[in-house]
Short mmCIF file of C-alpha atoms and ligand atoms in Angstrom, two decimals:
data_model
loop_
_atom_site.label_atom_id
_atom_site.label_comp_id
_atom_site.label_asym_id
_atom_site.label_seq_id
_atom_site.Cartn_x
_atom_site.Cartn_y
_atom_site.Cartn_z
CA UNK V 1 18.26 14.99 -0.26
CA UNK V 2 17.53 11.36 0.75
CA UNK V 3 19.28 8.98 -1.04
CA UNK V 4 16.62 6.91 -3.03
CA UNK V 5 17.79 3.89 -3.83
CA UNK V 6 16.62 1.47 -0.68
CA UNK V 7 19.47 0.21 1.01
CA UNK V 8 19.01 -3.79 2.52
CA UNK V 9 18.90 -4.01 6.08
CA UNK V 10 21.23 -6.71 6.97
CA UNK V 11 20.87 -9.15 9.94
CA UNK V 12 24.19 -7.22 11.23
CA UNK V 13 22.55 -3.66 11.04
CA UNK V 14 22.47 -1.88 14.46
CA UNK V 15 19.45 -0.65 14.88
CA UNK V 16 20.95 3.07 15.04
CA UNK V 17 22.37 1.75 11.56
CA UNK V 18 19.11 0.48 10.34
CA UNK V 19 17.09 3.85 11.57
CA UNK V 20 19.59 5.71 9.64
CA UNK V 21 19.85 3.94 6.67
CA UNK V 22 16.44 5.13 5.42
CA UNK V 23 16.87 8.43 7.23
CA UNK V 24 13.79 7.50 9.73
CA UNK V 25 12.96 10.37 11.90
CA UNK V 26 11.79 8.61 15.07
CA UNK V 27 11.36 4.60 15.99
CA UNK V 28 10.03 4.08 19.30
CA UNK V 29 9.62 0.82 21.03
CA UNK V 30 6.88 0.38 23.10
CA UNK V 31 6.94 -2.25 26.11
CA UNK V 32 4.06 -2.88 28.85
CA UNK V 33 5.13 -5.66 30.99
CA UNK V 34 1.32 -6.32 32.40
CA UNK V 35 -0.42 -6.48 29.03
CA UNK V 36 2.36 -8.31 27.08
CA UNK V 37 2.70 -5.66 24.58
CA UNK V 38 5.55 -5.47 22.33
CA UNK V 39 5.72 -2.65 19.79
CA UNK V 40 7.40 -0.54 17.63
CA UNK V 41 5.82 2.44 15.75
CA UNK V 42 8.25 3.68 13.09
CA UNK V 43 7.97 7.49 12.21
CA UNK V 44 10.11 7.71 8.43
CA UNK V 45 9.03 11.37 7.58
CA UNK V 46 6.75 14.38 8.73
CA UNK V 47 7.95 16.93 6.68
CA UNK V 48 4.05 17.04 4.64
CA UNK V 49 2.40 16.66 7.62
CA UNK V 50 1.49 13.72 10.68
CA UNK V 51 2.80 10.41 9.90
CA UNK V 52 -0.11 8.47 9.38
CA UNK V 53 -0.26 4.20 8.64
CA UNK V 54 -1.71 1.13 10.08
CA UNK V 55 -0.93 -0.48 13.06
CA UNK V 56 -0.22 -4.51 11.77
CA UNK V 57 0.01 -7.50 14.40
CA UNK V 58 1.83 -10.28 13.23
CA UNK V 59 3.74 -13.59 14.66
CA UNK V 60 7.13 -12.25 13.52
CA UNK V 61 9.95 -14.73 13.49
CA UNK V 62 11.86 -12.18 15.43
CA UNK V 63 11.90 -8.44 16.92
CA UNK V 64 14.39 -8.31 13.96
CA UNK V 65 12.07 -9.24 11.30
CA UNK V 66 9.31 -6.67 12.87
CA UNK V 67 11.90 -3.75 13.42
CA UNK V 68 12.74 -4.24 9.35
CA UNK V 69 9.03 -4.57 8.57
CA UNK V 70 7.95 -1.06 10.48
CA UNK V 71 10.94 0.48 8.59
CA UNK V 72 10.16 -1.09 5.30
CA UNK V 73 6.41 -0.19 5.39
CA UNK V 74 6.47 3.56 7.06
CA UNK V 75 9.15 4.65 4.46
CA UNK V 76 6.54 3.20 1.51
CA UNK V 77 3.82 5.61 3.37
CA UNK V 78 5.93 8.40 3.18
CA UNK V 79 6.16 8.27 -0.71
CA UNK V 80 2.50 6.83 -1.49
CA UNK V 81 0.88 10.27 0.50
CA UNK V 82 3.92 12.30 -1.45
CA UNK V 83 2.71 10.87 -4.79
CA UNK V 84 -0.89 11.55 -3.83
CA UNK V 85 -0.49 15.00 -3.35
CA UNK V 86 -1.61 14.73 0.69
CA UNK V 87 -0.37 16.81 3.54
CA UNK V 88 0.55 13.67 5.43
CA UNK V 89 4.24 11.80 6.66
CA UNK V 90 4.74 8.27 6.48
CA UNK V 91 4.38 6.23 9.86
CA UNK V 92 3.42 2.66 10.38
CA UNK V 93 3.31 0.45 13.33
CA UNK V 94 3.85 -3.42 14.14
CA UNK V 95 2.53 -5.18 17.34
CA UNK V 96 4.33 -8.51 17.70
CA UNK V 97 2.23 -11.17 18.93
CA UNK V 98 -0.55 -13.75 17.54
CA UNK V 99 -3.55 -11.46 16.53
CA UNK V 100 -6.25 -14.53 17.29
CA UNK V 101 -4.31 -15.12 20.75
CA UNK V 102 -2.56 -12.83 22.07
CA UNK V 103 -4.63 -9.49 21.89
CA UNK V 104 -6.58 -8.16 24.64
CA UNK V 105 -8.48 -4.88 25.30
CA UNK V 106 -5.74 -4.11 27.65
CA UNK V 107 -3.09 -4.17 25.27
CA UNK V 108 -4.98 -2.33 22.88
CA UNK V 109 -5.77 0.19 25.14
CA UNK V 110 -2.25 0.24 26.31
CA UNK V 111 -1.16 0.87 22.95
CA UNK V 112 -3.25 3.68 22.10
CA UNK V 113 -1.35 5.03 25.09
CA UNK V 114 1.84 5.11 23.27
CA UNK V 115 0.30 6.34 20.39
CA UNK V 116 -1.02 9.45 22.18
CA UNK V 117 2.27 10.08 23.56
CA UNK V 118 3.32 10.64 20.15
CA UNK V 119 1.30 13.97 20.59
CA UNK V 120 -0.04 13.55 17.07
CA UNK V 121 3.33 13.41 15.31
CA UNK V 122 1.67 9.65 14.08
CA UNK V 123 -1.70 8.83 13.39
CA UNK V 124 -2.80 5.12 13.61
CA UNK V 125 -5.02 2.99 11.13
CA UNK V 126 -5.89 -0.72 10.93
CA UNK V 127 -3.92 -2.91 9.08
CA UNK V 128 -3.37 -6.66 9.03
CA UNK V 129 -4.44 -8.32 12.24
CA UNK V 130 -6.18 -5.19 13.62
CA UNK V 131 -10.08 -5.09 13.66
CA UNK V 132 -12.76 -2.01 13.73
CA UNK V 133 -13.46 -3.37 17.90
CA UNK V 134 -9.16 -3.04 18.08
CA UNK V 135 -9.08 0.64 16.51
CA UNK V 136 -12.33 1.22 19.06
CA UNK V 137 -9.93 0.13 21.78
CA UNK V 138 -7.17 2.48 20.95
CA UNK V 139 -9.06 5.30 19.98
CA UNK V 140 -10.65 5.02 23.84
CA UNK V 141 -7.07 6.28 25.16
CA UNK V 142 -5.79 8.66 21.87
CA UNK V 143 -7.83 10.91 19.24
CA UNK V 144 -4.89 9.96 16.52
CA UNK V 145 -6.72 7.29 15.31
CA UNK V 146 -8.12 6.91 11.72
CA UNK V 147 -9.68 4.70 9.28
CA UNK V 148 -12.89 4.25 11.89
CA UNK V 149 -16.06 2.86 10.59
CA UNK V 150 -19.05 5.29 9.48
CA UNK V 151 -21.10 4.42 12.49
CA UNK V 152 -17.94 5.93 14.68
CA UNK V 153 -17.69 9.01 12.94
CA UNK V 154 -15.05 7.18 10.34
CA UNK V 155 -14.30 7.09 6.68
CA UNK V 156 -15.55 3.24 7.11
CA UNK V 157 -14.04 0.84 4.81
CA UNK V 158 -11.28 2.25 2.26
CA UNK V 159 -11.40 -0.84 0.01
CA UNK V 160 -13.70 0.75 -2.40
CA UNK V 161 -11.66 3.57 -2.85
CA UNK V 162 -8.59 1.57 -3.39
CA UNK V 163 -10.32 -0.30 -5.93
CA UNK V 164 -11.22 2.77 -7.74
CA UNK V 165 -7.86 4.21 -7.95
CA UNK V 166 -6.45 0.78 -8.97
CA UNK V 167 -8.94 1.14 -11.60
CA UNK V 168 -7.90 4.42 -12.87
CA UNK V 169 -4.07 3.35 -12.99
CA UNK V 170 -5.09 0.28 -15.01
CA UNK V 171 -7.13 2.60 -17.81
CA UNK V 172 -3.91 5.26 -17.50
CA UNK V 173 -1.55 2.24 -18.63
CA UNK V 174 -4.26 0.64 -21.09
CA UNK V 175 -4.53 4.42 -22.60
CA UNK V 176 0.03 4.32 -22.56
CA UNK V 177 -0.09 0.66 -24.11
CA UNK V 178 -2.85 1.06 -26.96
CA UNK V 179 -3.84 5.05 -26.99
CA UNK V 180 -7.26 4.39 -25.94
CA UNK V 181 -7.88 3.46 -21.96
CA UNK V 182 -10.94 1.08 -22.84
CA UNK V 183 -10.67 -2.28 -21.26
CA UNK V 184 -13.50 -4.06 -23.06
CA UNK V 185 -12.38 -7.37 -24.20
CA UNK V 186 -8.97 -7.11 -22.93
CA UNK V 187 -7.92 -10.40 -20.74
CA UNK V 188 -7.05 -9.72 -17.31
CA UNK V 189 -6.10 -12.26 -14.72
CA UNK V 190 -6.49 -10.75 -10.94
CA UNK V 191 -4.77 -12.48 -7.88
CA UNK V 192 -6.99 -12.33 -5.18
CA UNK V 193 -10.98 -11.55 -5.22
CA UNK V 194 -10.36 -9.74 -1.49
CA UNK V 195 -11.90 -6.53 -0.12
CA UNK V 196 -10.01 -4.96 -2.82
CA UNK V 197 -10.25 -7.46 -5.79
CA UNK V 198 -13.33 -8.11 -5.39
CA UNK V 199 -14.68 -4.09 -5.88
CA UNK V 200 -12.07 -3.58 -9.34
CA UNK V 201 -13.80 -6.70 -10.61
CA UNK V 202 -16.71 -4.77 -10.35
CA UNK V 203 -15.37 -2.41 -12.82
CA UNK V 204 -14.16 -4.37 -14.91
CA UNK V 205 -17.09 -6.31 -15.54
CA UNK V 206 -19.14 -3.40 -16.03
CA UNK V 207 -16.47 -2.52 -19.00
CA UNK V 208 -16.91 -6.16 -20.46
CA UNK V 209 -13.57 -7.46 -19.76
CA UNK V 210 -12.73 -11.05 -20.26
CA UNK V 211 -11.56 -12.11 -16.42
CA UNK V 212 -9.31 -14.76 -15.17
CA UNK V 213 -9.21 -15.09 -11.60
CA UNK V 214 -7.65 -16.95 -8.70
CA UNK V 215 -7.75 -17.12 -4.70
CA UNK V 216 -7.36 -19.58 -1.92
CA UNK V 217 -10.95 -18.85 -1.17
CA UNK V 218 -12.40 -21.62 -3.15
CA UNK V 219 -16.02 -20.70 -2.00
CA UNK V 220 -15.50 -17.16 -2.75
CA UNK V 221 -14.16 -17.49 -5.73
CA UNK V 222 -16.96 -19.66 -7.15
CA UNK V 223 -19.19 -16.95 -6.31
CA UNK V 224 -17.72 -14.37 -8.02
CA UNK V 225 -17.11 -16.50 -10.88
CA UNK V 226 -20.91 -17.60 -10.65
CA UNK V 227 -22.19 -14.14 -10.84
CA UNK V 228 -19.02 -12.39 -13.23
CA UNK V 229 -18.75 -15.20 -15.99
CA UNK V 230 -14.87 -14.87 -15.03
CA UNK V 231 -13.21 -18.41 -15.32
CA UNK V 232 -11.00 -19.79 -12.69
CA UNK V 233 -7.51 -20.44 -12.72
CA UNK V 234 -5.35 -22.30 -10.14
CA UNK V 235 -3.00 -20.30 -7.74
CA UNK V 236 0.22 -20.86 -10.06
CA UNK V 237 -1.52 -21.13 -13.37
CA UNK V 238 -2.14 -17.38 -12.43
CA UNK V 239 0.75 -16.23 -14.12
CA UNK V 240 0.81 -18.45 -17.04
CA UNK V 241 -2.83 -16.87 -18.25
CA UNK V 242 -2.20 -15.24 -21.98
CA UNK V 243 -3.47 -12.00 -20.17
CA UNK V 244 -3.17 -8.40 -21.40
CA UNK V 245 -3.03 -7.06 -18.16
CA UNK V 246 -2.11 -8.97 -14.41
CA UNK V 247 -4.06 -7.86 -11.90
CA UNK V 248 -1.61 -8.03 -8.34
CA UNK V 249 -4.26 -7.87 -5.87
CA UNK V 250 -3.29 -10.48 -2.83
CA UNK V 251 0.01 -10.67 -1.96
CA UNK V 252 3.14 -8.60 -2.29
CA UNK V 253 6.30 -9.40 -4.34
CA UNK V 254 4.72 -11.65 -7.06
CA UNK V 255 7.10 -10.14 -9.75
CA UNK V 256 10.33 -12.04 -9.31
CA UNK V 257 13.09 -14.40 -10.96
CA UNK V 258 10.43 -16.77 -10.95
CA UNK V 259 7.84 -15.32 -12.51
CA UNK V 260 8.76 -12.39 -14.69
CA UNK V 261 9.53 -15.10 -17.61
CA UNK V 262 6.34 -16.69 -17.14
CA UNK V 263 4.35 -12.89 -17.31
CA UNK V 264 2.93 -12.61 -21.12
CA UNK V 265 1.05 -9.36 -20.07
CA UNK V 266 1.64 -5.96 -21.58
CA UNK V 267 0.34 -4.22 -18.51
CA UNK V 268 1.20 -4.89 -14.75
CA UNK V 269 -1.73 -3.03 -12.61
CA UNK V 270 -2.71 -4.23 -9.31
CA UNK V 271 -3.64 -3.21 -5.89
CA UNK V 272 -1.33 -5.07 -3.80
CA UNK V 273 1.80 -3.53 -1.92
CA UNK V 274 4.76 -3.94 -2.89
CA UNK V 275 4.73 -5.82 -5.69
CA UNK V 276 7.90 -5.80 -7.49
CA UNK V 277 10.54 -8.13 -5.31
CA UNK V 278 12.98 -6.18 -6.12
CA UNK V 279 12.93 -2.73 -7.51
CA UNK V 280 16.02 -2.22 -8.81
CA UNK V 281 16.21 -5.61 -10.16
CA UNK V 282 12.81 -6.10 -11.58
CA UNK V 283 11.53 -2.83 -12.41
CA UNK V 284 14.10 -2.62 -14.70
CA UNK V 285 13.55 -5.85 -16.43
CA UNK V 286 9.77 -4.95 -16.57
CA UNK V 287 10.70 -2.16 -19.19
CA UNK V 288 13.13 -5.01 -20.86
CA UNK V 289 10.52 -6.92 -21.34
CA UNK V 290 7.92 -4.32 -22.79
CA UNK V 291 5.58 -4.36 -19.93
CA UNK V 292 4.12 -1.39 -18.73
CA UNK V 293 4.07 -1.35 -14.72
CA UNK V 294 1.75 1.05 -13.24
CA UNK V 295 3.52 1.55 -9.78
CA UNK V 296 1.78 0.65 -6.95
CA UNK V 297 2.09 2.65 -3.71
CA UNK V 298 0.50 5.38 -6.30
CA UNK V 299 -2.61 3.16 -7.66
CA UNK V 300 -3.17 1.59 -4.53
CA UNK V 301 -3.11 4.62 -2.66
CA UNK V 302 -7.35 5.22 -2.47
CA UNK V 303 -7.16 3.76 0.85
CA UNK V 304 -5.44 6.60 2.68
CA UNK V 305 -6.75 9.08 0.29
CA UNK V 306 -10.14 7.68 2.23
CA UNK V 307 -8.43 7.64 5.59
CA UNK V 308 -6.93 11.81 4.71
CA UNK V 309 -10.77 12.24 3.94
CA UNK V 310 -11.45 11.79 7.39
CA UNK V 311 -8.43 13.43 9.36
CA UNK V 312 -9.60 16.34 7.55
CA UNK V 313 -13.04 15.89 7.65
CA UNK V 314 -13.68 15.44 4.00
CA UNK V 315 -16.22 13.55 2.51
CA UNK V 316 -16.35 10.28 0.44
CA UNK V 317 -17.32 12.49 -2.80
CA UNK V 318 -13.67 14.17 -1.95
CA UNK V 319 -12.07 10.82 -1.95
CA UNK V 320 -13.28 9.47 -5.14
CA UNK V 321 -12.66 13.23 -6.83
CA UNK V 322 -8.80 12.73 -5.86
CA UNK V 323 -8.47 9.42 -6.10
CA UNK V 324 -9.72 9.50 -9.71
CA UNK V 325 -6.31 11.78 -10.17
CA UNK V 326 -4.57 8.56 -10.09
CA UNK V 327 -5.42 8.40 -13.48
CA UNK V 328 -3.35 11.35 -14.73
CA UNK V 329 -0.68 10.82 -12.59
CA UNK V 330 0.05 7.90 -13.44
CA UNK V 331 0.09 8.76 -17.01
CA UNK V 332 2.93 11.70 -15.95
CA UNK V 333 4.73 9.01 -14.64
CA UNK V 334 5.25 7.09 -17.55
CA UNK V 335 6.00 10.01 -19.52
CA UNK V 336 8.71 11.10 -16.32
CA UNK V 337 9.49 7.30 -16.60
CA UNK V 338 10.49 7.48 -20.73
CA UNK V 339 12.63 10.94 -20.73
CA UNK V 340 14.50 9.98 -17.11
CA UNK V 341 15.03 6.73 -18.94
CA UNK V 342 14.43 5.20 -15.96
CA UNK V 343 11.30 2.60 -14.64
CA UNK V 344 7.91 3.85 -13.56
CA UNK V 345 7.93 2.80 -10.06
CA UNK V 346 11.80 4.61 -9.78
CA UNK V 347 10.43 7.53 -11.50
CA UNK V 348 7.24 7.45 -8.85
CA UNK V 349 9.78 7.29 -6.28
CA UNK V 350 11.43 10.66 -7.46
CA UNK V 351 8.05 12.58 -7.60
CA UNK V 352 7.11 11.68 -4.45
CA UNK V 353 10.96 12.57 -3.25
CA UNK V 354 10.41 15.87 -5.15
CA UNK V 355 7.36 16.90 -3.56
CA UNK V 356 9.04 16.84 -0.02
CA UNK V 357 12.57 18.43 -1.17
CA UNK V 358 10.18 21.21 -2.39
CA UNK V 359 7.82 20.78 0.75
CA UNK V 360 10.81 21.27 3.24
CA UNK V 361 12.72 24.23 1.85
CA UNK V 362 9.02 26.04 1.51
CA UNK V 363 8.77 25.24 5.61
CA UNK V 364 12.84 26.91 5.92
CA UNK V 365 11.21 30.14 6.82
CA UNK V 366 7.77 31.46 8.53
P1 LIG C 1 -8.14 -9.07 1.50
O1 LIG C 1 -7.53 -9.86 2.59
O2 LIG C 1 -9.56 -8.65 1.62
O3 LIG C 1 -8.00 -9.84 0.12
C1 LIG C 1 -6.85 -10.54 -0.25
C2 LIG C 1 -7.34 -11.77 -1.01
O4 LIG C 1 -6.18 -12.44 -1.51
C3 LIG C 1 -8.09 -12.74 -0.13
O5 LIG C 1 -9.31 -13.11 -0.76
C4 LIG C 1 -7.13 -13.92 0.00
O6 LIG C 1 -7.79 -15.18 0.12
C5 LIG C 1 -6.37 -13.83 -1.30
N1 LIG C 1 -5.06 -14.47 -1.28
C6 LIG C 1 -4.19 -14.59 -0.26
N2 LIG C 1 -3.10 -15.28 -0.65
C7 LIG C 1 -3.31 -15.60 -1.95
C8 LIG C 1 -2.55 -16.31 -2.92
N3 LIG C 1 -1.36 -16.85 -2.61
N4 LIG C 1 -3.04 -16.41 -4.18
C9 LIG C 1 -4.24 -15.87 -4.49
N5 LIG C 1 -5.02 -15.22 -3.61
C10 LIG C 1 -4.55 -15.08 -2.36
O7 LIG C 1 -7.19 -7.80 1.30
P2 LIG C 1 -7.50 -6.46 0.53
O8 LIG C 1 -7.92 -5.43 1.49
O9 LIG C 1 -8.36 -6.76 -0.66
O10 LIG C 1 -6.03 -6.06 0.05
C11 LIG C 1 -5.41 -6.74 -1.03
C12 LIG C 1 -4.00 -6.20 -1.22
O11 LIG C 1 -4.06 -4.79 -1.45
C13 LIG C 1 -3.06 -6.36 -0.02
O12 LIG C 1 -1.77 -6.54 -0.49
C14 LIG C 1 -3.16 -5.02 0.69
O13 LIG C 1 -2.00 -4.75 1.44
C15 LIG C 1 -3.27 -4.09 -0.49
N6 LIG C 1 -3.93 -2.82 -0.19
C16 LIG C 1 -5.19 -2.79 0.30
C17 LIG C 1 -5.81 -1.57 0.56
C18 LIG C 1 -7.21 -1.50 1.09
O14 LIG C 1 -7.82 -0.40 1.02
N7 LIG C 1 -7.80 -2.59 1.55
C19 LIG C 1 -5.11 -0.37 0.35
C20 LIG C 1 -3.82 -0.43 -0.18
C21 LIG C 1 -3.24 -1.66 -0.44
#
């Protein structure tokens, strides 16, 4: 049984220490001295199936700071296909380098060479700093590659989908916070009018919400406003709106010290990753404060839903039917939340953890 709690990774960690801290299955580090390419796919779990996640390029400080990220991020994969109900592990990888600089078809290439190494045991996706051309690249040297556009024989854009299932957690917590899961006339600020944002607003507009919104996109944000009616807020006011329900749909960690005081929501439901700073710390003072958190590595998790759609050569129609089970899960999780007397996003953690207890002692004989 893994140990749920997430232990910090401290600067002092050995790596060995940091691997098995999390109980990580694999962590390989990938060098190619002619390309420039540095690295590291992190395998946390394939007892469900392949570990499947994005491949993210970023200009980390340091290979530190990337080794934690891989860990941090393949480990949330694990649980969010767990939760979902998918035969998949949880794998993610990080390339370390300047995605507008550094990246060549070389490297790509070279990359999708390591991946197929892997001999499917992880599956690649795009993620931050990757493009549709990049997964093209890999996918030239390695079939475990997913999340291709339509024209390529992909499950194209997973945004959509996301937004859908984000959708469906918000009406499961509207239906735990009032008994009815109606959102007309109910105030709801969303952070960030992105791929995903911009799709739930969609929704929510077609349920006559009332809609506060923010972005650093000034442009794009006029337009939405422009043809939504939603009225504009500035990037802090955000969380000073008298909202019923904040909409995390940027970035990550925008429930902290700092803001949880601020929060006059009843209902936290949003589509961004890792929301919650800390879990233990503010998932716990979410329920203090009466404010229902629908967890979000389970309503946020359309996107691979979309991406399993294709690995298994499902259809869209397939996608949407599962992903619209968001909606009932997420209302078992608040009632798993109430009688473990515990927080939703710690009692999401234990389903998930559940589901791959049971999954591995099923697999202990032929
Ligand atoms: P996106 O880049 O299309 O949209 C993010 C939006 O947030 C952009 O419009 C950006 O300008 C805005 N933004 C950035 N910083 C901001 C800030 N400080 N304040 C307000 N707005 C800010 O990304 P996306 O695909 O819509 O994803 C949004 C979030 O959902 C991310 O956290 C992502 O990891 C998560 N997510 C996305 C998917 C998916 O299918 N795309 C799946 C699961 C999780």
């Amino acid at each position: 049984m893994i140990e749920l709690k997430e232990i910090p990774v401290t600067q002092e960690s050995s790596v060995f220490n940091q691997i098995s801290e999390n109980q990580h299955e694999q962590v390989v580090f990938c060098h190619d001295h002619e390309t420039g390419l540095k690295a590291i796919i992190g395998v946390h779990n394939t007892v469900l199936g392949p570990a499947l996640g994005g491949t993210r390029m970023w200009t980390y400080a340091s290979e530190a700071e990337a080794l934690r990220d891989v860990l941090r991020l393949s480990r949330g994969m694990t649980f969010k296909s767990a939760i979902s109900g998918l035969n998949l592990g949880g794998g993610k990888a990080v390339i370390i380098g300047d995605s507008k600089k550094d990246k060549t078809e070389a490297m790509m290439r070279k990359f999708g060479r390591f991946v197929n190494n892997l001999n499917g045991k992880y599956i690649t996706a795009e993620d931050m700093g990757m493009t549709t051309q990049d997964m093209a690249y890999i996918g030239m040297e390695t079939k475990y590659v997913a999340g291709l556009p339509e024209s390529q024989g992909g499950s194209g854009d997973p945004s959509p989908v996301t937004a859908y299932g984000t959708y469906m957690g918000m009406k499961a917590a509207a239906k735990r916070a009032w008994g009815n899961d109606s959102l007309a006339g109910k105030k709801i600020s969303v952070q960030g009018t992105g791929h995903v944002g911009g799709y739930l607003i969609d929704y929510l507009v077609k349920e006559n919400a009332q809609l506060f919104i923010t972005d650093i996109d000034q442009d794009h944000l006029k337009r939405i406003s422009a043809n939504t009616g939603a009225t504009v807020v500035g990037l802090d006011e955000i969380y000073d709106v008298d909202a019923d329900i904040y909409s995390p749909c940027a970035m990550g960690a925008t429930i902290n010290d700092d803001t949880l005081s601020r929060l006059k929501c009843q209902i936290i439901a949003g589509c961004a990753n890792n929301q919650l700073q800390d879990e233990n710390v503010h998932g716990p003072a979410l329920v203090d404060r009466g404010i229902i958190y629908a967890p979000d590595f389970l309503i946020n998790a359309g996107g691979i839903i979309n991406v399993y759609s294709e690995v298994k050569k499902l259809n869209r129609e397939w996608a949407m039917q599962q992903t619209e089970q968001i909606y009932n899960t997420t209302l078992n999780i608040f009632n798993k939340a109430e009688a473990d007397e515990t927080h939703p996003q710690r009692a999401a953690t234990q389903l998930a953890q559940k589901r791959i207890d049971d999954m591995a002692k099923i697999k202990q004989t032929y």
